[in-house]
Short mmCIF file of C-alpha atoms in Angstrom, two decimals:
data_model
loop_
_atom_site.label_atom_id
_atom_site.label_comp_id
_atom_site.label_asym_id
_atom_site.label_seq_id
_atom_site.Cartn_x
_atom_site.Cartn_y
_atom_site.Cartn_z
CA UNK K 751 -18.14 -32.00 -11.35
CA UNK K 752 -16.40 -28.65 -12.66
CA UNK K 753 -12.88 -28.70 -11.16
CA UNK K 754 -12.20 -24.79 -10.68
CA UNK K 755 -8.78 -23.06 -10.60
CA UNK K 756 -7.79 -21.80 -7.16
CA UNK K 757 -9.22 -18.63 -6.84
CA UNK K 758 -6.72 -15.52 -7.01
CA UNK K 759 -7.00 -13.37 -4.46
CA UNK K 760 -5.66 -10.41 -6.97
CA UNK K 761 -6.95 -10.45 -9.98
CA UNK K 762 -9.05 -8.26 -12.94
CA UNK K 763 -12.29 -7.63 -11.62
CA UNK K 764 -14.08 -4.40 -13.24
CA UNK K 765 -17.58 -5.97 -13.63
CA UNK K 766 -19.47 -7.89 -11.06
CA UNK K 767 -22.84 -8.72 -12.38
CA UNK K 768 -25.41 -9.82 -9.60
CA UNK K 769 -27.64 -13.00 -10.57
CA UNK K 770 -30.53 -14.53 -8.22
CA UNK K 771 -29.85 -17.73 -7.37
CA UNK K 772 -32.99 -19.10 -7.08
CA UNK K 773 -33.31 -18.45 -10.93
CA UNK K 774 -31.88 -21.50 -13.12
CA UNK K 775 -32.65 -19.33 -16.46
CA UNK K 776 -30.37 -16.82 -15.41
CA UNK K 777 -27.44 -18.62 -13.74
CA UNK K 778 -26.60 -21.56 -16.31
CA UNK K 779 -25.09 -19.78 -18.69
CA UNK K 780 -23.86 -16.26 -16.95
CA UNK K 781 -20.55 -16.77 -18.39
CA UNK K 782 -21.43 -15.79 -21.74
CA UNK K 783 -21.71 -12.19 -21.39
CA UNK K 784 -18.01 -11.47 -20.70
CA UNK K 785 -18.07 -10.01 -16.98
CA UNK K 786 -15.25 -10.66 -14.70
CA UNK K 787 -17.06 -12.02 -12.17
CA UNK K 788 -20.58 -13.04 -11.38
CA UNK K 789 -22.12 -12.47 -8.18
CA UNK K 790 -24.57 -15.34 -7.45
CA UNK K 791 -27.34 -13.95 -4.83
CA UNK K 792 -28.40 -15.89 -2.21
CA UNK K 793 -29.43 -12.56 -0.06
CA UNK K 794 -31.87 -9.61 -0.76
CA UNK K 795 -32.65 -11.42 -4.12
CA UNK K 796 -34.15 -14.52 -2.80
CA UNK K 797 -37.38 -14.49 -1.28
CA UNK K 798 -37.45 -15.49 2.87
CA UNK K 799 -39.28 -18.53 2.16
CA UNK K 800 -36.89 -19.67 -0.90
CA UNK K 801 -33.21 -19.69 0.47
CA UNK K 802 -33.51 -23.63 1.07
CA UNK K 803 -34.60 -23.63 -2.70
CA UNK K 804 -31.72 -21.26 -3.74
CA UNK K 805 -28.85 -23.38 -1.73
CA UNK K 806 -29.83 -26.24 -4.09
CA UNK K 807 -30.05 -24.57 -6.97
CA UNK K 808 -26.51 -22.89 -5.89
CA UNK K 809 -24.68 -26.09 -5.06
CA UNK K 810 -25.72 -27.88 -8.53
CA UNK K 811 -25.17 -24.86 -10.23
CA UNK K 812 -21.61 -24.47 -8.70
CA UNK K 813 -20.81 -28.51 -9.31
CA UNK K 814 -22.05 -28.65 -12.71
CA UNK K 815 -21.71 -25.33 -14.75
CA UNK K 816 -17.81 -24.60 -16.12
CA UNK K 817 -18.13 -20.65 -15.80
CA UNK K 818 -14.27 -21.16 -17.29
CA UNK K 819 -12.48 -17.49 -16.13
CA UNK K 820 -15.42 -16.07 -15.16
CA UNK K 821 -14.94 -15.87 -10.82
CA UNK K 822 -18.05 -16.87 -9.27
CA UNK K 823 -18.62 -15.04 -5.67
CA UNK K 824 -21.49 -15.57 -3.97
CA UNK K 825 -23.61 -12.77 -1.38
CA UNK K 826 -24.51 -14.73 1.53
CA UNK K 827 -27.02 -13.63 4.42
CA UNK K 828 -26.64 -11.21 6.96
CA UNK K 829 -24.98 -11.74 10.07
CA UNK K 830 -28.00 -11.20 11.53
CA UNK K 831 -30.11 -13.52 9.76
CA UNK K 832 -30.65 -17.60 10.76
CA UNK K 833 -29.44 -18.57 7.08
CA UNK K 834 -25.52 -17.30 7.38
CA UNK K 835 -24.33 -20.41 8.46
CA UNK K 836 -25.80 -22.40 5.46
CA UNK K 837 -25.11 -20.47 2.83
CA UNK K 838 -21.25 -20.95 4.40
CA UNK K 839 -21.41 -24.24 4.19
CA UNK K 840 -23.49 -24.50 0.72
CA UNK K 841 -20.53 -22.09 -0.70
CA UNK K 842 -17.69 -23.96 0.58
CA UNK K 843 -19.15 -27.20 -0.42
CA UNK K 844 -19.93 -26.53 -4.07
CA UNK K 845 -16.46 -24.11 -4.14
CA UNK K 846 -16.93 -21.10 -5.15
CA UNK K 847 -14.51 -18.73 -5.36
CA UNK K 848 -15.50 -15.94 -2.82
CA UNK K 849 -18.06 -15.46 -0.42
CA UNK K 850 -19.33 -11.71 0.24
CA UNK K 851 -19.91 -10.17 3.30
CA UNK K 852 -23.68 -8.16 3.20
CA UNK K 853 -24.05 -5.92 5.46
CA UNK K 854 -20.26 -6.02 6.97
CA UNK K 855 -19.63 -3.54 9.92
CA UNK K 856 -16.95 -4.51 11.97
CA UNK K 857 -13.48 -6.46 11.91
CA UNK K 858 -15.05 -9.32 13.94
CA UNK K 859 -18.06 -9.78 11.41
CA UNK K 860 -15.23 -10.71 8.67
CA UNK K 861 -13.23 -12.74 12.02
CA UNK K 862 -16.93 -14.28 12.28
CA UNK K 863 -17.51 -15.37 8.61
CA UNK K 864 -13.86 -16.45 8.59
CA UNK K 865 -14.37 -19.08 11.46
CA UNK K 866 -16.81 -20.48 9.62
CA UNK K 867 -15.45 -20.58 6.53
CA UNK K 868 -12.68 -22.69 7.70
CA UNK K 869 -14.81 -24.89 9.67
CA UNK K 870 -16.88 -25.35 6.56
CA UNK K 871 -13.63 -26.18 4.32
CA UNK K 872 -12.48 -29.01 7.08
CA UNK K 873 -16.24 -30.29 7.01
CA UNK K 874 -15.73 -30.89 2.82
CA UNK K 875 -11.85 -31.40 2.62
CA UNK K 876 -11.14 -28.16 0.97
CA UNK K 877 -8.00 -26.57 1.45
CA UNK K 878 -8.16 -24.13 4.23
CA UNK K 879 -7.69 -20.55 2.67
CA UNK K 880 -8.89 -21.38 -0.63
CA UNK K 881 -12.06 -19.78 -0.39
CA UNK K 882 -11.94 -15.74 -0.39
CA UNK K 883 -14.05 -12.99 1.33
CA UNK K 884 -14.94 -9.55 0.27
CA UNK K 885 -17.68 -7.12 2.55
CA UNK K 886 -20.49 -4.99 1.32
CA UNK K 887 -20.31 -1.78 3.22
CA UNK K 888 -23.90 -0.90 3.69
CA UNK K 889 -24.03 1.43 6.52
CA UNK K 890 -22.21 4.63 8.51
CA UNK K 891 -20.83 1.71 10.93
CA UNK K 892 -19.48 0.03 8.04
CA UNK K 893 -17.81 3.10 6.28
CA UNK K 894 -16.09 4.57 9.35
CA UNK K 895 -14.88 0.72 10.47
CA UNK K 896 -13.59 0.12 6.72
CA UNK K 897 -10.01 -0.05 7.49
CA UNK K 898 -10.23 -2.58 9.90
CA UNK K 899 -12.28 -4.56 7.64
CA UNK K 900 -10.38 -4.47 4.88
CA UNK K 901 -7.44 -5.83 7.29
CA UNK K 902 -9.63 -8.22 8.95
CA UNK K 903 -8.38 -11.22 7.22
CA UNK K 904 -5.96 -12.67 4.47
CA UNK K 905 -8.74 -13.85 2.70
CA UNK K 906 -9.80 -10.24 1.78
CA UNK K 907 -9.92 -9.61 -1.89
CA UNK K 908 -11.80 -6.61 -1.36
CA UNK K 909 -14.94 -3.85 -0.16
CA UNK K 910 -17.73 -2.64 -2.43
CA UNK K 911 -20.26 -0.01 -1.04
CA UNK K 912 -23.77 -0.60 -1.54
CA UNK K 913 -25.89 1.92 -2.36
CA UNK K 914 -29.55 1.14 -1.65
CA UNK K 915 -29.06 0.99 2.17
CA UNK K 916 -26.41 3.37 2.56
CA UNK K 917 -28.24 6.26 1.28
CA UNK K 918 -31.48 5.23 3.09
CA UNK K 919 -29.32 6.01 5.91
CA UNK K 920 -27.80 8.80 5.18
CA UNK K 921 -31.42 10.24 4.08
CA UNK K 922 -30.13 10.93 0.55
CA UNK K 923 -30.52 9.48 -2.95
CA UNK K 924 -28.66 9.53 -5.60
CA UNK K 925 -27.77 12.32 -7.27
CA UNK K 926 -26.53 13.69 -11.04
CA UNK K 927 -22.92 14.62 -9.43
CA UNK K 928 -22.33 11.49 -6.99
CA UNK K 929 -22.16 13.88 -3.75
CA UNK K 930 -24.50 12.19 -1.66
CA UNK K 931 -21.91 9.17 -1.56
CA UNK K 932 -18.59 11.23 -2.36
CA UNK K 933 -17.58 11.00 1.32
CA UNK K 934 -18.06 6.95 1.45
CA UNK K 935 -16.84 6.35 -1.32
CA UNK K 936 -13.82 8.38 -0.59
CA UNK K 937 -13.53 6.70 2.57
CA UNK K 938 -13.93 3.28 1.56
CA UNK K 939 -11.08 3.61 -1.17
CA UNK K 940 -8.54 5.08 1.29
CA UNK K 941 -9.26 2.45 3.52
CA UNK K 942 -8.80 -0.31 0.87
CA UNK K 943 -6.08 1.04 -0.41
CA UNK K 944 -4.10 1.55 2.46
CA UNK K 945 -4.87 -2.30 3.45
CA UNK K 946 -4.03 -3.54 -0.08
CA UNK K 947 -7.25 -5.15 -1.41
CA UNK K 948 -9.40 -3.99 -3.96
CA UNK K 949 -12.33 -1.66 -4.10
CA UNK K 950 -15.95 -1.74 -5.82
CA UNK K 951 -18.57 1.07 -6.44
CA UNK K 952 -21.98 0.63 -5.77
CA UNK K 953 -25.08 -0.97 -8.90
CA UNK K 954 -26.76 2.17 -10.71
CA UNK K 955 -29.91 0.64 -10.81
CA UNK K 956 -31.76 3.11 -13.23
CA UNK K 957 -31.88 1.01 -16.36
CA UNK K 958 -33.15 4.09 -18.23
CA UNK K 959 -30.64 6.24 -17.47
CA UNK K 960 -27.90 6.11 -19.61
CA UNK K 961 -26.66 9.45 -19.35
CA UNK K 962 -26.26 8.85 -15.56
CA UNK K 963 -24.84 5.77 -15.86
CA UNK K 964 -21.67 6.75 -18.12
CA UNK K 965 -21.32 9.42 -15.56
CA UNK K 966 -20.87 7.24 -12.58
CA UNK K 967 -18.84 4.86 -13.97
CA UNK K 968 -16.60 7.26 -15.63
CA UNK K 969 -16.26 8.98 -11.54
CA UNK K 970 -15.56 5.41 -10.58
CA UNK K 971 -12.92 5.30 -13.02
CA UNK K 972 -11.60 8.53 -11.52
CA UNK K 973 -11.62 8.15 -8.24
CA UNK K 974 -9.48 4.92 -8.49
CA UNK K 975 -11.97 2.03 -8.31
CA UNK K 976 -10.96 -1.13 -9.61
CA UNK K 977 -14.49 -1.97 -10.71
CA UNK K 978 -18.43 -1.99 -10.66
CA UNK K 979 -20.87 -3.73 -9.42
CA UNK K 980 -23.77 -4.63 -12.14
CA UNK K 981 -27.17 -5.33 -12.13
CA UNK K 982 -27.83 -6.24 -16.21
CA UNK K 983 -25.63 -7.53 -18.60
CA UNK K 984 -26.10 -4.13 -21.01
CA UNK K 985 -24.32 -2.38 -18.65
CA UNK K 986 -20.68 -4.65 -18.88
CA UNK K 987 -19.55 -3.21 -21.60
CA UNK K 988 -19.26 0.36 -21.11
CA UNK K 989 -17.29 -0.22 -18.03
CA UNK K 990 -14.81 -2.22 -19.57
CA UNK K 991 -14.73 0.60 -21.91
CA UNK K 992 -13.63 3.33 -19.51
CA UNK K 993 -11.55 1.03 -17.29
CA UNK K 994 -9.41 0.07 -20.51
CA UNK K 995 -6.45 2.20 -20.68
CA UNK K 996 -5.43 4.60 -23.90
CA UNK K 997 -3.66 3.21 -26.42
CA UNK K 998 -0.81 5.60 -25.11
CA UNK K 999 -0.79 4.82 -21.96
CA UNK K 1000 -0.43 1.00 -23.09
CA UNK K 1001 3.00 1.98 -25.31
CA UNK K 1002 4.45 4.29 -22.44
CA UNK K 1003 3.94 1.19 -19.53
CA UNK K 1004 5.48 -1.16 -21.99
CA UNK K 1005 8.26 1.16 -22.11
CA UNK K 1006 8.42 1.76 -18.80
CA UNK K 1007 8.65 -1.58 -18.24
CA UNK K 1008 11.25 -2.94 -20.81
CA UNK K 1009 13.48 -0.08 -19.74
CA UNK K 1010 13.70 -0.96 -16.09
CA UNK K 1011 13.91 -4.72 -16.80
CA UNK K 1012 17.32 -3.18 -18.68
CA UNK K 1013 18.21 -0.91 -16.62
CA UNK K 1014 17.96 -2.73 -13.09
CA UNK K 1015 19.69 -5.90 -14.97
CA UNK K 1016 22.85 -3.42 -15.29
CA UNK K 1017 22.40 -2.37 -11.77
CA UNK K 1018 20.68 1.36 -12.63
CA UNK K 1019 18.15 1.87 -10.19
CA UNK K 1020 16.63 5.77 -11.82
CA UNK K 1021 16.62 5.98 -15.46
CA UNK K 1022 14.79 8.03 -17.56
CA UNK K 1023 12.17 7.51 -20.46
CA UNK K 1024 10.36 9.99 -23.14
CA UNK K 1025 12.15 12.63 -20.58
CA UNK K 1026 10.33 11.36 -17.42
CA UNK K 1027 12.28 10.28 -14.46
CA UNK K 1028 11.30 6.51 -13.86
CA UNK K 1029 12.20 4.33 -10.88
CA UNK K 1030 10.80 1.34 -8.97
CA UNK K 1031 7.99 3.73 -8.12
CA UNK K 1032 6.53 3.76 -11.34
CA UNK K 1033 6.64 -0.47 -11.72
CA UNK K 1034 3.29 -1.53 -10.13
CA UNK K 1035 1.30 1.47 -11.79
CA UNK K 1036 2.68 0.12 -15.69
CA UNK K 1037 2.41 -3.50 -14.96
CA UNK K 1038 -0.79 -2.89 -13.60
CA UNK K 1039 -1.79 -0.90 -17.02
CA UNK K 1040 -0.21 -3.57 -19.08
CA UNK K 1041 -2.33 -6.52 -17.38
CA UNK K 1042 -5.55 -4.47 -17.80
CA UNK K 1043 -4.60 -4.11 -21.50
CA UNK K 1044 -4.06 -7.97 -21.66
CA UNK K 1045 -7.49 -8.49 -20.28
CA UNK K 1046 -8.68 -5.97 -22.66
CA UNK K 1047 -7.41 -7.55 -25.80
CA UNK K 1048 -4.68 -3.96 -26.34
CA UNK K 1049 -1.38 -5.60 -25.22
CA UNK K 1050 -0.05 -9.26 -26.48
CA UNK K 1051 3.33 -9.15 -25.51
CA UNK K 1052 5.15 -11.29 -22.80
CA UNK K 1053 6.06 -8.58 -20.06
CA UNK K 1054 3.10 -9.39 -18.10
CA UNK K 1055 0.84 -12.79 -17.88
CA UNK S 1406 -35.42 -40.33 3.41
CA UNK S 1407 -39.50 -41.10 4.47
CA UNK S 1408 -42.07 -38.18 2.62
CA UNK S 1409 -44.03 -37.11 5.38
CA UNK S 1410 -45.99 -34.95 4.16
CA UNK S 1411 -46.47 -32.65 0.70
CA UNK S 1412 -44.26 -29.99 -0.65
CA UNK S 1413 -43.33 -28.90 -3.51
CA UNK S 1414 -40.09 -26.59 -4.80
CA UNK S 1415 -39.54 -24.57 -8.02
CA UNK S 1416 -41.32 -22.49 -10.23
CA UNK S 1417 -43.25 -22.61 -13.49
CA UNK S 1418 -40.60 -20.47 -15.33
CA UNK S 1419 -38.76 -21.31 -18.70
CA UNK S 1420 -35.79 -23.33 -17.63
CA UNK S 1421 -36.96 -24.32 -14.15
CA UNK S 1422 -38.92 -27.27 -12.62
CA UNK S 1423 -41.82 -27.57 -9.86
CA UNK S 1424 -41.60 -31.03 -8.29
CA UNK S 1425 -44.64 -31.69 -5.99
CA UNK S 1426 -43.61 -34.98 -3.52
CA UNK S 1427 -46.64 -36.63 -1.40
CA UNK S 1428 -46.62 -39.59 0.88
CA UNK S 1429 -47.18 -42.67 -1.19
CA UNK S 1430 -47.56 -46.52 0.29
CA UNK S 1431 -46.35 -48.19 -2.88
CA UNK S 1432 -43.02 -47.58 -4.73
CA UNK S 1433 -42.45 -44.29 -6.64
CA UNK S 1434 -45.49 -43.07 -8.42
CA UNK S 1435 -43.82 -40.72 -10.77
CA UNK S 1436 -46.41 -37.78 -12.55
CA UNK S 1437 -43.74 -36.11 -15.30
CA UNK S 1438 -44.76 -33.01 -17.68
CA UNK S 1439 -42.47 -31.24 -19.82
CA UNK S 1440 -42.20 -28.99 -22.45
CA UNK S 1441 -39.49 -30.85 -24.04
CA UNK S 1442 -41.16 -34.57 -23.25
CA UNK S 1443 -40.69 -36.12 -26.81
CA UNK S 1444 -36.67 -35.15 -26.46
CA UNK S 1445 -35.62 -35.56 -23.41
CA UNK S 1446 -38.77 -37.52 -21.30
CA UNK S 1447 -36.63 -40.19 -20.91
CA UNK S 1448 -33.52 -38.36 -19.79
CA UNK S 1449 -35.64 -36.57 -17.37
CA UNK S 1450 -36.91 -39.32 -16.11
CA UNK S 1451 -34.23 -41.01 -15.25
CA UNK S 1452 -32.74 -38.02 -13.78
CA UNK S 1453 -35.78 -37.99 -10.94
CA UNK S 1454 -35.36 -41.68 -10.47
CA UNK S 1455 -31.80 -41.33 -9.69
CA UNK S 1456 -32.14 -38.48 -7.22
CA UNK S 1457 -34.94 -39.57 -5.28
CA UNK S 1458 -32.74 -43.13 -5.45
CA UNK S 1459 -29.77 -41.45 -3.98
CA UNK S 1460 -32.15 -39.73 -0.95
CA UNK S 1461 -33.42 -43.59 -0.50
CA UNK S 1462 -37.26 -42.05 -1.09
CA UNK S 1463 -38.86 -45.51 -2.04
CA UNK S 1464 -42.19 -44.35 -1.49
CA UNK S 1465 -43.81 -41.55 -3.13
CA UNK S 1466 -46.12 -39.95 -4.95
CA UNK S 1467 -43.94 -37.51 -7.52
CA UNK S 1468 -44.96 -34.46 -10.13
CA UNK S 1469 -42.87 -33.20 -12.14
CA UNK S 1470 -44.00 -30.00 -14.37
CA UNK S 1471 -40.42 -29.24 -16.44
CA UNK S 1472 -39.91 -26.46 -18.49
CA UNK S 1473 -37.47 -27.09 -20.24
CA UNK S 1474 -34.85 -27.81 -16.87
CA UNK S 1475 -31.45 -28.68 -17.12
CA UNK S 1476 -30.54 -31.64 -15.24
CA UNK S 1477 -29.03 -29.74 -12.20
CA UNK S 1478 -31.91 -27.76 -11.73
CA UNK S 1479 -34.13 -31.15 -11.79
CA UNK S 1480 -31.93 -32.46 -9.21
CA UNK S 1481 -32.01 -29.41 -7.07
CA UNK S 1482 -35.84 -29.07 -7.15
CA UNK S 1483 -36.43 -32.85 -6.06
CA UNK S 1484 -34.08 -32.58 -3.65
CA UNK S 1485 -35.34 -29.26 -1.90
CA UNK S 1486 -39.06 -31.07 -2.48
CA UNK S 1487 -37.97 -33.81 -0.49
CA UNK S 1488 -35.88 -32.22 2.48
CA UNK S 1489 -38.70 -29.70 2.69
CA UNK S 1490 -41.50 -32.54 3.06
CA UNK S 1491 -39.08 -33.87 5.79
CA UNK S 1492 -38.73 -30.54 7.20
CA UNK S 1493 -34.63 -30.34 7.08
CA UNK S 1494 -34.59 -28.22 4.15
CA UNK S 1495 -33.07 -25.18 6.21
CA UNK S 1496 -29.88 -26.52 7.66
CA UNK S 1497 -26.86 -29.32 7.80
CA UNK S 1498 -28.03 -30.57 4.54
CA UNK S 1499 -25.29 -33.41 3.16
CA UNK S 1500 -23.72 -31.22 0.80
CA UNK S 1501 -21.57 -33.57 -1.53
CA UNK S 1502 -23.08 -36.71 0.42
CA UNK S 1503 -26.74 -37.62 -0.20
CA UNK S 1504 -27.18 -34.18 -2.38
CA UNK S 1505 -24.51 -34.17 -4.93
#
């Protein structure tokens, strides 16, 4: 049995590569290709007549593979489906590190998949709160009610949109400039933001299109996401790409830093540095850049862990 | 666990098993293929023994076509056989217990 670290509920997650399952070729060695997370699939994925088969699979998979720092969530069933309450239990049992949330439109659907959760880590003598949630936003319901999801629980780690069903009901598709999602998308970060969790874009399921893929992620990037969610392990790298920060903006948070470690030792609270006014403000924002460039392999000093 | 009647879980794909389990009168009658038989038959072997041990199946008829299957996956395809032939394959499964 595979002993895993108590999942953080904040922590780098820029790639989220979705695996089946049900597949044993794909999931035993996911680790090697370097993505922050995977996201085993237990949902749209699995075939209706295989999620018994894909529980098993899951539970050894969980108990026997080390996926050492890579987080392992796993996309349960819909609310709405008779396999929910399994796949809780399957999840908990075999302790992963997050469940997510398809389909999530409402406060009480997180409030729902909570309840269980805890049940489920009393049933297996986990400790309670150890397992994390996150919601896929999948519909209108889901995009206007974000905020309250997003503050449903402290269990949250975060919302991603998804794509596929979204735009089916929003009659659109995608398009070359991302404005048939621009409002969601929008929406969804504002939301997560203002409850303090983290935020995921939709996969870009065109495998061909490279062009349009380097566009989206590079909007992502822009917008304020703190990550992706993949469907192919070709597609990791360029994200980590453009959510590494520049080499400058690496030098001028470790300065930032440094200097108010100084400065607020001597009891100066607004200091300047390179000519910009600095205070508290600015704090999250550099450590934030510096642990990026820690995960990124730019920054090996001690300011950050 | 008593088989009551067939089923089978997994798939013919590199790295996966299908495990077939029919009622048998007469201890385990175990049927094993695998791609990898002269390196790990044994291993594999044992491995099905053990599981079906742990479910207390004593009597059944067992195939096993491997392909190339780590050991978790072999445990996770006799185990879904053998629920499914029982018909509890969908929910309250031991997690940890019986299946671990």
């Amino acid at each position: 049995m595979i002993p895993r670290p108590k999942p953080e509920r904040f922590r780098l997650r820029r790639t989220m590569m979705f695996m089946n399952a049900q597949k044993p070729g794909l999931i035993k060695d996911a680790y090697i290709y370097g993505c922050d997370s995977i996201m085993l699939d237990l949902e749209d994925a699995v075939a209706e007549n295989q999620k018994d088969a894909a529980r098993f699979s899951l539970y050894h998979a969980l108990k026997t593979i080390d996926y050492g720092d890579t987080e392992v969530i796993v996309r349960i069933n819909g609310l709405d489906t008779p396999h929910w309450q399994e796949d809780i239990r399957v999840c908990v049992a075999g302790g992963a590190d997050g469940i997510r949330i398809a389909k999530c439109e409402s406060a009480q659907d997180v409030k729902t998949v909570e309840a269980a959760v805890e049940a489920a880590e009393k049933e297996f003598g986990v400790e309670v709160g150890r397992t994390l949630l996150m919601a896929a936003l999948e519909s209108p319901k889901g995009i206007l009610n974000a905020y309250e999801i997003c503050a449903a629980s402290d269990r949250m780690l975060g919302v991603a949109i998804s794509g596929g069903d979204f735009r089916k009901c929003m009659q659109t598709k995608p398009q070359p400039d991302g404005v048939d999602m621009l409002a969601a998308r929008g929406q969804m970060l504002i939301a997560a933001r203002a409850a303090g969790v983290q935020c995921f874009d939709t996969v870009f399921t065109d495998l061909d299109d490279n062009e349009g893929f380097e566009a989206e992620v590079r909007q992502n990037k822009a917008m304020g996401f703190d990550g992706k969610s993949l469907i192919n392990p070709k597609q990791i790298r360029f994200v980590h790409q453009v959510f590494a920060p520049t080499e400058k903006e690496v030098i001028q948070a470790e300065k930032i830093v440094r200097a108010y470690r100084e400065q607020s030792a001597a009891g100066v609270g607004v200091f300047t540095v390179d000519g910009k006014m600095i205070d508290i403000a600015f704090i999250p924002g550099a450590e934030r850049t510096l642990k990026l460039a820690k995960a990124c392999g730019m920054y090996e000093g001690d300011l950050v862990e | 666990m008593e088989i009551l009647k067939p089923a089978m879980a997994g798939t013919l794909e590199s790295s996966d098993a299908q495990v077939t389990v029919e009622p048998g009168a007469s201890g385990i009658e175990l049927n094993l293929q695998s791609s990898v038989m002269n390196q790990y038959g044994r291993q594999i072997k044992a491995t099905v023994l053990e599981t079906l041990e742990r479910l207390e199946v004593s009597d059944a008829k067992v195939t096993v076509v491997d392909k190339g299957a780590l050991d978790c996956t072999l445990k996770a395809r006799v185990e879904c056989a053998v629920f499914r032939s029982c018909g509890k394959s969908e929910a309250n499964i031991p997690w940890g217990g019986a299946v671990r």
